[in-house]
XYZ file of C-alpha atoms in Angstrom:
745
model
C 0.000 0.000 0.000
C -1.019 1.949 -0.584
C -0.580 3.125 2.460
C -2.500 6.278 3.041
C -3.793 8.120 6.035
C -7.574 8.034 5.823
C -9.413 10.359 8.164
C -12.833 10.415 9.752
C -14.506 11.882 6.744
C -15.597 10.934 3.284
C -12.270 9.854 1.823
C -12.375 6.770 4.009
C -15.068 5.399 1.751
C -13.094 5.924 -1.424
C -9.441 5.229 -0.779
C -7.054 2.858 0.950
C -3.499 2.366 1.921
C 0.855 -2.018 1.333
C 3.575 -0.640 -5.225
C 5.410 0.091 -8.322
C 4.207 -2.620 -10.664
C 0.808 -3.451 -12.034
C 1.051 -6.859 -10.415
C 1.858 -5.356 -7.060
C -1.094 -3.781 -5.247
C -0.905 -0.886 -2.912
C -0.537 -1.714 0.715
C -3.643 -2.002 2.717
C -4.919 0.468 5.281
C -8.492 1.539 5.006
C -8.428 3.712 8.045
C -6.483 5.927 10.347
C -5.592 3.212 12.793
C -6.871 0.897 15.482
C -6.912 0.823 19.251
C -6.344 -1.707 21.960
C -9.099 -3.887 23.287
C -9.386 -1.778 26.399
C -10.751 1.137 24.408
C -13.714 -0.993 23.386
C -14.027 -2.706 26.734
C -13.613 0.258 29.067
C -16.604 1.398 31.079
C -18.781 4.012 29.459
C -17.589 7.524 30.072
C -17.826 10.802 28.245
C -14.374 11.842 29.394
C -11.584 12.098 26.857
C -8.985 9.372 27.285
C -6.203 11.969 27.125
C -7.263 14.454 29.774
C -6.070 14.413 33.393
C -3.348 11.862 32.671
C -1.512 12.278 35.945
C -4.570 12.450 38.157
C -6.298 9.485 36.543
C -3.749 7.206 34.871
C -6.252 4.348 34.662
C -7.908 6.084 31.730
C -4.988 5.282 29.497
C -5.050 2.284 27.199
C -3.885 -1.088 28.364
C -0.226 -1.960 28.182
C 1.262 -3.346 25.012
C 1.890 -6.534 27.009
C -1.619 -7.516 25.992
C -0.249 -8.425 22.603
C 1.981 -11.185 23.962
C -0.618 -12.893 26.145
C -0.445 -16.666 25.967
C -3.983 -17.608 26.973
C -6.778 -17.940 24.429
C -7.858 -14.640 22.924
C -9.817 -13.480 19.924
C -8.600 -12.726 16.425
C -5.669 -10.248 16.384
C -5.782 -10.287 20.202
C -9.250 -8.731 20.453
C -11.359 -10.768 22.908
C -14.556 -9.679 21.157
C -13.420 -11.600 18.066
C -13.305 -15.075 19.561
C -16.089 -15.988 17.145
C -17.037 -14.668 13.733
C -20.222 -13.109 15.105
C -18.037 -11.145 17.492
C -17.527 -8.686 14.646
C -21.131 -7.538 15.207
C -20.431 -6.622 18.834
C -17.035 -5.228 17.849
C -18.683 -2.754 15.489
C -21.520 -1.858 17.849
C -19.252 -1.142 20.812
C -17.029 1.031 18.606
C -20.063 3.031 17.465
C -21.258 3.510 21.044
C -17.808 4.626 22.179
C -17.588 7.085 19.269
C -20.984 8.558 20.143
C -19.753 9.142 23.683
C -16.714 10.961 22.348
C -18.892 13.103 20.072
C -20.960 14.161 23.098
C -17.771 14.953 24.977
C -16.372 17.086 22.128
C -19.567 19.165 22.035
C -18.886 20.217 25.610
C -15.203 21.049 25.168
C -13.911 24.592 24.718
C -11.260 25.085 22.021
C -8.232 23.203 23.341
C -5.746 20.448 22.601
C -8.300 18.014 24.013
C -10.488 18.514 20.929
C -7.789 17.112 18.667
C -7.105 14.225 21.064
C -10.785 13.325 21.211
C -11.197 13.542 17.436
C -8.207 11.274 17.031
C -9.749 8.893 19.556
C -12.900 8.656 17.423
C -10.840 7.851 14.368
C -8.800 5.375 16.370
C -11.974 3.683 17.608
C -13.746 3.449 14.270
C -10.675 2.229 12.467
C -10.177 -0.639 14.855
C -13.128 -2.323 13.244
C -12.469 -1.196 9.678
C -8.824 -2.284 9.639
C -9.447 -5.583 11.406
C -12.312 -6.352 9.033
C -10.218 -5.491 5.988
C -7.386 -7.832 6.947
C -9.888 -10.554 7.855
C -11.816 -10.436 4.600
C -8.597 -10.649 2.588
C -6.849 -13.438 4.486
C -9.148 -15.475 6.728
C -9.834 -19.030 5.470
C -13.170 -19.243 7.331
C -16.018 -17.932 5.153
C -18.122 -17.056 8.180
C -15.388 -14.762 9.482
C -15.074 -13.170 6.038
C -18.825 -12.595 5.767
C -19.099 -11.145 9.264
C -16.083 -8.914 8.623
C -17.754 -7.668 5.449
C -20.907 -6.841 7.353
C -19.032 -5.122 10.167
C -17.108 -2.912 7.779
C -20.304 -1.904 6.023
C -21.855 -1.002 9.384
C -18.871 1.213 10.100
C -19.109 2.839 6.671
C -22.737 3.688 7.369
C -21.711 5.178 10.706
C -19.075 7.226 8.934
C -21.846 8.989 7.016
C -23.040 10.229 10.389
C -19.547 11.466 11.231
C -19.076 13.052 7.817
C -22.219 15.136 8.222
C -21.764 16.035 11.875
C -21.681 19.830 11.970
C -20.882 19.843 15.673
C -17.565 18.084 15.033
C -16.796 20.330 12.081
C -17.648 23.502 13.995
C -15.436 22.361 16.872
C -12.487 22.090 14.501
C -13.220 25.452 12.892
C -13.411 27.168 16.297
C -10.241 25.401 17.335
C -8.270 26.744 14.377
C -9.618 30.245 14.939
C -8.780 30.225 18.649
C -5.032 29.852 18.198
C -4.703 27.648 21.293
C -2.911 24.658 19.757
C 0.568 24.303 21.197
C 2.308 21.886 18.795
C 2.873 21.905 15.054
C 1.480 18.382 14.772
C -1.747 19.427 16.501
C -2.092 22.380 14.129
C -1.505 20.099 11.151
C -4.059 17.605 12.486
C -6.705 20.284 12.983
C -6.171 21.713 9.504
C -6.245 18.264 7.924
C -9.484 17.414 9.713
C -11.147 20.653 8.639
C -10.088 20.278 5.010
C -11.226 16.677 4.909
C -14.595 17.560 6.393
C -14.964 20.146 3.642
C -13.852 17.652 1.012
C -16.566 15.411 2.409
C -19.201 18.014 1.595
C -19.998 19.303 5.084
C -20.736 22.718 3.549
C -23.293 21.414 1.037
C -27.046 21.827 1.254
C -28.850 18.873 2.830
C -30.080 17.411 -0.451
C -26.641 17.527 -2.070
C -24.965 16.146 1.032
C -27.354 13.212 1.131
C -26.593 12.520 -2.532
C -22.861 12.734 -1.813
C -23.168 10.180 0.966
C -25.119 7.822 -1.273
C -22.384 8.154 -3.873
C -19.774 7.386 -1.210
C -21.504 4.162 -0.314
C -21.951 3.284 -3.986
C -18.251 3.899 -4.669
C -17.301 1.665 -1.754
C -19.562 -1.147 -2.919
C -18.370 -0.842 -6.515
C -14.758 -1.029 -5.374
C -15.515 -4.141 -3.387
C -17.363 -5.712 -6.323
C -14.443 -4.890 -8.618
C -11.985 -6.644 -6.299
C -14.202 -9.662 -5.748
C -14.624 -10.106 -9.501
C -10.841 -10.174 -9.876
C -10.539 -12.754 -7.129
C -13.323 -15.047 -8.323
C -13.020 -14.772 -12.113
C -9.353 -15.349 -12.814
C -9.756 -17.170 -16.119
C -8.478 -20.580 -17.129
C -7.290 -22.449 -20.193
C -6.274 -26.067 -20.806
C -2.961 -26.654 -22.568
C -2.188 -29.879 -24.441
C 0.123 -31.684 -24.635
C 1.768 -31.285 -21.243
C 5.204 -31.013 -22.879
C 4.410 -27.440 -23.951
C 4.818 -26.242 -20.353
C 8.387 -26.199 -18.913
C 9.014 -28.360 -15.882
C 9.801 -25.410 -13.599
C 6.160 -24.283 -13.900
C 4.497 -27.618 -13.199
C 4.084 -26.947 -9.473
C 1.869 -23.955 -10.282
C -0.586 -25.875 -12.482
C -3.122 -28.702 -12.228
C -2.560 -31.830 -14.328
C -5.455 -32.866 -16.586
C -6.147 -35.582 -19.152
C -8.246 -36.067 -22.247
C -8.906 -38.834 -24.733
C -7.121 -38.523 -28.050
C -10.038 -40.178 -29.828
C -12.852 -38.303 -28.118
C -14.027 -41.415 -26.240
C -14.666 -40.765 -22.523
C -11.326 -41.287 -20.782
C -12.748 -43.776 -18.268
C -13.240 -46.286 -21.093
C -9.992 -45.872 -23.033
C -6.582 -47.439 -22.609
C -3.657 -45.513 -21.197
C -2.003 -45.109 -24.610
C -5.050 -43.152 -25.836
C -4.884 -40.613 -23.024
C -3.221 -37.237 -23.621
C -1.882 -35.360 -20.631
C -2.043 -31.597 -20.251
C -2.162 -28.719 -17.789
C -4.954 -26.465 -16.570
C -3.700 -22.884 -16.367
C -5.534 -20.560 -13.983
C -4.571 -17.126 -15.262
C -4.230 -15.373 -11.926
C -1.514 -12.671 -12.081
C 1.398 -14.722 -10.718
C 0.784 -17.708 -12.967
C 0.046 -15.494 -15.972
C 3.332 -13.619 -15.628
C 5.262 -16.883 -15.170
C 3.755 -18.442 -18.298
C 4.516 -15.345 -20.364
C 8.060 -15.256 -19.031
C 9.053 -18.914 -19.308
C 7.057 -20.717 -22.024
C 8.916 -20.901 -25.371
C 5.830 -21.769 -27.437
C 4.448 -18.460 -28.813
C 0.989 -19.917 -29.421
C 0.687 -20.991 -25.785
C 1.800 -17.542 -24.660
C -0.754 -15.927 -26.964
C -3.620 -18.087 -25.751
C -2.787 -17.553 -22.093
C -2.254 -13.799 -22.607
C -5.662 -13.361 -24.236
C -7.499 -15.390 -21.595
C -5.696 -13.641 -18.753
C -6.453 -10.227 -20.180
C -10.142 -10.731 -20.917
C -11.201 -11.382 -17.316
C -13.117 -10.393 -15.401
C -15.518 -9.162 -18.066
C -18.017 -8.030 -15.441
C -15.584 -5.303 -14.386
C -16.166 -3.430 -17.635
C -19.571 -2.407 -16.349
C -18.377 -2.015 -12.767
C -15.662 0.379 -13.926
C -18.152 2.396 -16.003
C -20.336 2.820 -12.934
C -17.346 3.650 -10.744
C -16.159 6.357 -13.152
C -19.639 7.842 -13.303
C -20.078 7.823 -9.519
C -16.673 9.370 -8.870
C -17.299 12.016 -11.517
C -20.634 13.030 -10.010
C -19.103 12.996 -6.538
C -16.355 15.381 -7.639
C -18.742 17.702 -9.470
C -20.888 18.056 -6.346
C -17.780 19.271 -4.520
C -16.936 21.796 -7.231
C -14.180 19.877 -9.027
C -14.067 19.314 -12.770
C -13.076 15.667 -12.412
C -12.219 12.999 -9.906
C -8.561 13.339 -10.937
C -8.716 16.997 -9.934
C -10.295 16.061 -6.589
C -7.789 13.266 -5.934
C -4.680 15.366 -6.631
C -5.802 18.606 -4.975
C -4.276 17.742 -1.571
C -1.052 16.145 -2.820
C 2.498 17.228 -3.583
C 1.538 17.419 -7.274
C -1.523 19.546 -6.606
C -3.346 19.030 -9.913
C -3.791 16.648 -12.884
C -2.002 19.171 -15.088
C 1.167 18.927 -13.000
C 0.928 15.137 -12.989
C 0.540 14.907 -16.753
C 3.396 17.344 -17.368
C 5.628 15.192 -15.152
C 4.615 11.999 -16.973
C 5.090 13.477 -20.439
C 8.507 14.854 -19.494
C 9.538 11.429 -18.227
C 8.370 9.864 -21.497
C 10.342 12.350 -23.542
C 13.528 11.632 -21.577
C 13.315 7.870 -22.112
C 11.881 7.770 -25.659
C 15.160 7.138 -27.484
C 16.210 4.471 -24.997
C 12.854 2.713 -25.337
C 13.227 2.513 -29.108
C 16.705 1.019 -28.721
C 15.374 -1.584 -26.290
C 12.531 -2.557 -28.604
C 14.984 -3.151 -31.441
C 17.005 -5.375 -29.127
C 13.946 -7.481 -28.282
C 12.944 -7.764 -31.911
C 16.411 -8.968 -32.842
C 16.209 -11.709 -30.206
C 12.883 -12.862 -31.551
C 14.162 -12.796 -35.112
C 17.009 -15.093 -34.108
C 14.762 -17.500 -32.231
C 11.777 -17.661 -34.571
C 13.277 -18.029 -38.034
C 13.431 -14.385 -38.998
C 10.048 -13.352 -37.590
C 10.542 -9.823 -36.242
C 6.910 -9.012 -35.533
C 6.611 -8.295 -31.855
C 3.461 -8.856 -29.827
C 2.352 -8.156 -26.284
C 2.762 -11.829 -25.346
C 6.368 -11.771 -26.563
C 7.677 -9.024 -24.315
C 8.125 -10.862 -21.010
C 9.634 -13.950 -22.670
C 12.197 -12.107 -24.757
C 12.982 -9.646 -21.995
C 13.891 -12.589 -19.785
C 15.823 -14.232 -22.635
C 17.719 -11.053 -23.508
C 18.790 -10.522 -19.919
C 19.768 -14.161 -19.441
C 21.832 -14.405 -22.606
C 23.385 -10.958 -22.555
C 24.499 -11.307 -18.956
C 24.769 -15.093 -18.600
C 22.059 -14.921 -15.974
C 19.838 -17.828 -15.004
C 16.837 -16.893 -12.863
C 16.686 -20.354 -11.301
C 20.313 -20.066 -10.243
C 19.590 -16.652 -8.744
C 16.567 -18.014 -6.867
C 18.683 -20.778 -5.332
C 20.418 -18.117 -3.226
C 17.175 -16.780 -1.800
C 15.479 -19.361 0.427
C 12.612 -17.622 2.175
C 13.960 -18.316 5.654
C 17.230 -16.616 4.779
C 15.394 -13.657 3.254
C 13.531 -13.145 6.521
C 16.883 -13.232 8.316
C 18.051 -10.618 5.825
C 15.214 -8.319 6.846
C 16.155 -8.761 10.489
C 19.822 -8.086 9.746
C 19.039 -4.924 7.795
C 16.907 -3.505 10.605
C 19.501 -4.383 13.236
C 22.272 -2.728 11.211
C 20.328 0.447 10.424
C 18.323 1.046 13.558
C 19.917 -1.097 16.244
C 16.586 -2.865 16.729
C 15.865 -6.585 16.676
C 12.911 -8.565 15.356
C 12.009 -11.416 17.691
C 9.405 -14.075 17.041
C 6.928 -14.108 19.913
C 4.368 -16.777 20.820
C 0.821 -16.282 19.590
C -2.153 -16.916 21.805
C -4.741 -19.478 20.807
C -7.235 -17.784 18.483
C -5.038 -14.739 17.848
C -4.042 -15.649 14.290
C -6.136 -16.703 11.329
C -3.964 -19.562 10.071
C -1.383 -21.920 11.525
C 1.305 -20.517 9.195
C 1.013 -17.007 10.640
C 3.856 -15.787 12.839
C 4.121 -12.708 15.058
C 7.274 -10.682 15.448
C 8.086 -7.964 17.966
C 10.465 -5.145 17.044
C 12.601 -4.397 20.095
C 15.146 -1.627 20.639
C 17.728 -2.013 23.449
C 17.025 1.497 24.790
C 13.444 2.143 23.697
C 11.917 -1.274 24.355
C 9.226 -2.779 22.136
C 8.536 -0.530 19.128
C 5.662 -2.499 17.599
C 4.412 -5.849 16.352
C 4.111 -7.484 12.950
C 2.077 -10.510 11.882
C 3.546 -12.459 8.954
C 1.322 -14.456 6.599
C 3.793 -15.485 3.929
C 2.420 -18.457 1.991
C -0.185 -18.719 -0.753
C -3.453 -20.539 -0.146
C -6.811 -20.750 -1.828
C -9.088 -17.769 -1.308
C -6.357 -15.538 0.092
C -5.510 -12.053 -1.188
C -3.514 -12.961 -4.314
C -0.618 -10.507 -4.069
C 1.745 -9.101 -1.465
C 0.666 -6.232 0.753
C 1.148 -4.451 4.050
C -1.950 -4.073 6.232
C -2.184 -1.727 9.189
C -3.977 -3.245 12.162
C -3.239 -0.483 14.641
C -1.626 2.910 14.230
C 0.761 4.316 16.782
C -0.153 7.349 18.891
C 0.760 9.114 22.098
C -1.620 7.970 24.843
C 0.005 9.799 27.757
C 3.357 11.442 28.448
C 4.674 8.030 29.525
C 2.801 5.651 27.276
C 2.678 5.078 23.540
C 0.107 2.960 21.710
C 2.319 0.615 19.755
C 1.645 0.039 16.057
C 0.616 -3.408 14.839
C 0.867 -4.371 11.169
C 0.513 -7.467 9.013
C 2.797 -8.442 6.151
C 0.791 -10.587 3.735
C 2.545 -12.418 0.888
C 1.802 -15.300 -1.483
C 5.014 -17.259 -1.737
C 4.836 -20.896 -2.732
C 4.940 -23.396 0.126
C 6.292 -26.688 -1.220
C 5.450 -29.780 0.798
C 9.024 -30.971 1.209
C 11.503 -28.724 -0.612
C 12.836 -25.399 0.650
C 10.798 -22.394 -0.463
C 13.045 -20.222 -2.635
C 12.135 -16.827 -4.046
C 12.686 -15.362 -7.462
C 14.546 -12.108 -7.072
C 11.519 -10.038 -8.044
C 9.775 -11.682 -5.079
C 12.689 -10.692 -2.845
C 12.358 -7.128 -4.099
C 8.610 -7.221 -3.407
C 9.267 -8.542 0.102
C 11.650 -5.673 0.845
C 9.164 -3.211 -0.647
C 6.331 -4.304 1.620
C 8.732 -4.507 4.544
C 9.571 -0.841 3.899
C 5.900 -0.023 4.416
C 5.868 -2.047 7.628
C 8.942 -0.238 8.987
C 7.384 3.107 8.155
C 4.473 2.138 10.408
C 6.560 0.504 13.139
C 9.176 3.262 13.453
C 6.936 6.322 13.298
C 6.328 8.097 16.578
C 3.490 10.542 16.046
C 1.202 12.049 18.634
C -1.857 11.070 16.617
C -2.632 7.795 14.879
C -4.050 10.077 12.188
C -0.456 10.457 10.990
C 0.998 7.114 12.008
C 3.482 5.598 9.565
C 2.246 5.368 6.021
C -0.654 7.765 6.613
C 0.914 10.604 4.754
C 0.306 12.351 1.449
C -0.620 10.067 -1.420
C 2.407 10.808 -3.573
C 4.921 10.349 -0.753
C 3.503 7.234 0.946
C 5.320 4.783 -1.342
C 8.729 6.421 -0.868
C 10.057 4.336 2.069
C 8.894 1.108 0.428
C 10.600 1.983 -2.853
C 13.711 2.981 -0.933
C 13.919 -0.422 0.768
C 13.902 -2.162 -2.613
C 17.455 -0.855 -3.070
C 18.677 -3.000 -0.186
C 17.588 -6.108 -2.104
C 20.001 -5.219 -4.927
C 23.106 -4.160 -3.001
C 25.825 -6.796 -2.574
C 26.927 -5.205 0.702
C 23.513 -6.204 2.055
C 22.946 -9.454 0.153
C 26.220 -11.052 1.186
C 24.943 -11.235 4.760
C 21.909 -13.419 4.027
C 21.708 -14.546 0.372
C 23.083 -18.069 0.672
C 22.546 -21.146 -1.457
C 19.745 -23.290 -0.064
C 21.809 -26.502 -0.169
C 25.491 -25.578 -0.037
C 25.220 -22.459 2.107
C 27.491 -20.617 -0.350
C 27.199 -16.819 -0.192
C 25.836 -15.322 -3.398
C 28.799 -14.448 -5.682
C 29.528 -10.765 -6.140
C 29.703 -11.217 -9.911
C 26.224 -12.706 -9.919
C 24.869 -9.670 -8.075
C 26.627 -7.407 -10.568
C 24.953 -9.315 -13.390
C 21.605 -8.949 -11.645
C 22.073 -5.196 -11.427
C 23.129 -4.985 -15.054
C 20.036 -6.984 -15.971
C 17.934 -4.511 -13.997
C 19.293 -1.669 -16.103
C 18.754 -3.592 -19.332
C 15.312 -2.708 -20.746
C 14.642 -0.434 -17.756
C 13.330 2.355 -19.994
C 10.634 0.026 -21.329
C 9.517 -0.738 -17.792
C 9.418 2.971 -16.967
C 7.346 3.565 -20.086
C 4.874 0.932 -18.899
C 4.514 2.657 -15.523
C 3.918 5.981 -17.243
C 1.240 4.311 -19.382
C -0.501 2.938 -16.292
C -0.392 6.389 -14.708
C -1.746 8.127 -17.797
C -4.518 5.548 -18.060
C -5.461 6.103 -14.426
C -5.489 9.870 -14.884
C -7.465 9.636 -18.118
C -10.151 7.253 -16.876
C -10.910 9.581 -13.986
C -10.156 12.802 -15.842
C -12.584 15.392 -17.109
C -12.944 13.872 -20.578
C -13.322 10.241 -19.550
C -16.847 10.754 -18.248
C -18.028 11.108 -21.818
C -16.157 8.072 -23.104
C -18.594 5.266 -23.942
C -16.028 2.483 -23.820
C -13.085 2.369 -21.431
C -11.456 -0.288 -23.624
C -11.241 2.171 -26.507
C -9.752 4.830 -24.232
C -7.146 2.407 -22.857
C -6.401 1.081 -26.353
C -5.815 4.595 -27.675
C -3.482 5.407 -24.789
C -1.463 2.234 -25.285
C -1.165 2.804 -29.001
C -0.045 6.391 -28.378
C 2.272 6.021 -25.398
C 3.566 2.452 -25.613
C 5.895 0.665 -27.992
C 3.491 -2.275 -28.192
C 0.020 -2.082 -29.673
C -3.162 -2.988 -27.864
C -4.388 -6.542 -28.463
C -7.909 -6.450 -29.875
C -10.742 -7.841 -27.755
C -8.686 -7.729 -24.550
C -9.298 -5.444 -21.588
C -6.359 -5.865 -19.243
C -7.386 -2.831 -17.228
C -10.353 -4.673 -15.681
C -8.015 -6.530 -13.320
C -5.911 -3.472 -12.555
C -6.931 -3.095 -8.914
C -5.137 0.239 -8.547
C -8.035 1.884 -10.383
C -10.062 1.309 -7.225
C -7.442 1.698 -4.518
C -5.393 4.481 -6.093
C -7.930 6.097 -8.428
C -6.156 8.982 -10.196
C -3.179 8.372 -7.898
C -1.138 5.648 -9.550
C 1.376 8.285 -10.662
C 2.440 8.400 -7.008
C 4.569 5.301 -7.549
C 6.702 7.188 -10.045
C 6.924 10.149 -7.681
C 8.053 7.734 -4.985
C 10.629 6.079 -7.234
C 12.172 9.462 -7.954
C 12.203 10.454 -4.276
C 13.640 7.057 -3.287
C 16.394 7.297 -5.910
C 17.446 10.673 -4.538
C 17.374 9.462 -0.913
C 19.394 6.369 -1.775
C 22.062 8.307 -3.652
C 22.416 11.100 -1.113
C 21.934 9.234 2.174
C 22.312 5.474 1.774
C 24.636 4.640 -1.131
C 27.898 5.361 0.668
C 27.161 3.029 3.586
C 23.741 1.343 3.406
C 24.103 -0.607 6.648
C 25.405 1.917 9.159
C 23.623 3.212 12.224
C 24.352 6.719 10.963
C 22.453 6.002 7.743
C 19.576 4.505 9.702
C 19.501 7.481 12.044
C 19.214 9.861 9.095
C 16.388 7.802 7.589
C 14.524 7.485 10.851
C 14.858 11.098 11.975
C 14.559 12.542 8.491
C 11.516 10.586 7.305
C 10.270 7.466 9.066
C 9.530 8.760 12.557
C 7.370 11.611 11.255
C 4.814 9.482 9.399
C 2.368 12.014 7.979
C 2.835 14.540 10.792
C 5.298 16.598 8.772
C 4.950 18.029 5.288
C 6.851 15.694 2.899
C 8.114 18.692 0.946
C 9.822 20.001 4.077
C 11.281 16.578 4.922
C 12.664 16.160 1.407
C 14.215 19.605 1.257
C 15.652 19.348 4.768
C 17.290 15.989 3.974
C 18.153 16.309 0.289
C 18.331 20.016 -0.467
C 16.087 22.353 -2.395
C 16.767 20.564 -5.702
C 14.768 17.528 -4.527
C 11.527 19.173 -5.671
C 10.683 21.290 -8.687
C 7.841 23.804 -8.426
C 5.680 24.029 -11.538
C 4.227 27.221 -12.907
C 0.788 26.188 -11.652
C 2.014 25.786 -8.083
C 2.296 22.007 -7.726
C 5.582 20.219 -7.268
C 7.306 17.368 -9.078
C 10.327 15.328 -8.024
C 13.725 15.652 -9.625
C 14.044 12.736 -12.071
C 17.811 12.945 -12.647
C 18.876 10.363 -10.032
C 16.345 7.806 -11.224
C 17.324 8.140 -14.861
C 21.031 8.104 -14.005
C 20.609 4.665 -12.447
C 19.675 3.306 -15.852
C 22.203 5.267 -17.863
C 19.575 7.598 -19.325
């Protein structure tokens, strides 16, 4: 994720938090944070949890020791979730507690307590929303998933009440006018709350506000339907004979048989049976087939099937575009893209498009050179055929890198057993921040699957910094990609107590029955990416969970995660954990050099693809897209204009592009983040990526602030004024020089 800070108001219903590739979803955080069980379980009171700390310390939240209890507890450590139906009580108690806080706020004069109480409401509501979101994406029990769905919808309905609550809004307005806030973070929180209330339509007439709230609910439901269609309609195709699929892919597929003569196979002899493979075209399998299968006809068939599902999302997307457009118009914006970018570093769709077009212009020549290289490889392999299709790109990209650099992906993977990669994450954190990840016992009922682990991040001077659940292996019905979920945001509870953050790292690595699980290097990179999100959450120390960790501006939130990808490519880091799964040999330095050279090879083409995705996202939710009758035509035109490869007729690959829901009009933020990360790496990390000094600069410069500090200020303070470029229209774009220099452009 996308991880984003989502506040009390309307944006919660439209956006979420967990990436730089189409196959990698944003990290997950639907809300501002969660709170400990004691907040739900405490006796009813209208007093703010933060007032009179010293005179009444029992009002503070329970100790973080709750999260290492050994007796039976409920899901995620919440006793109310010992059964699936507990989600109903979980939601109801949160609503009751929030109503008490609303009553309390109405009685408060302008003071710091208003911000604390508002943050407590957000903290309370988001307990349910975040827990439900993780549950519905990972829990193997359908009853839990269904109850989590219902609980989240109950909270969304309650949010309409919060969004339209003039008493809360007026309290914030009076607070800003009173000039009584004593910290910069409190001032930023108050301003953010006011602006988000206004972006939720608090100022609209009753009829328009009611329509806006209906649109919010519709947008939420459409987003959920879009995601469920992707999960449940992944497409499949049967490939015969079985010899057409390389052996290294067999573990991903289901063996099938058919009769050569057409006679039912139960009545024929063994010699008349033809063996084959059933290919489920979910993203991981689809990309593997396109990358590894030599037979162009198989690649074509699988590509077309995988990019024509789910068909139902064509209509869902049309309705989503229409709803978002009407929503934005009610608020006075010309488009949803204008609404989505208004409160970002970019500031407007015009600034975003100018940035994307400039990036395209800088890489155009390099892209053409790379396409000629791929065509020459195909011409050599396929008897002079130089035509180049969409289903050829991944295969010949892999081939070009392997042959040009004598690089074998299976050899590379042999140095990355999953257990060693997890040790690598621990080593990196210990080297940078002096903190240690320790596996801690889970209580009965606390986790959702027997594979799930829980780690505590402990600092020798600061104690426990937070907790992380790890759900690493693929299983049926689970969220199909890798993502970071926030379960609880950090916040200051009292001068002496901090509510520790709790996150979940969810991946889909293969879990072989007997062999060691090894990762392809792109999976290692993904692991480090998501781990960067987790560290952002675990290391932030904000007063308000509003700003905890990844809850920052949209086009900065992916920066730490992109930065941590660099550690997965640096030999100085890899030599400490990348070891052969049988011999224990440390990965050779020359192999890592070849990997980095392979990364640079055809890098411009990959950048072009990311620009295309960003332009598509902006266009679908831009001012003109509302009048487009067919999103497939719009996407086809964009690909034909801005990509080296032409659109394949009758396909609609954008209907499984989940970022259109989670990062609507915000996918460009990945490219912003890549530019910021490149600059941070070069100026702070490259000299010594594993020193405590480097870690101290990262933590104090960026990670500890979460969203409590303006990213523009953080970037300029750490990197200098050249880190950001101000456009003529007032928005800002990142410097692209460091990113392009990495690839020799």
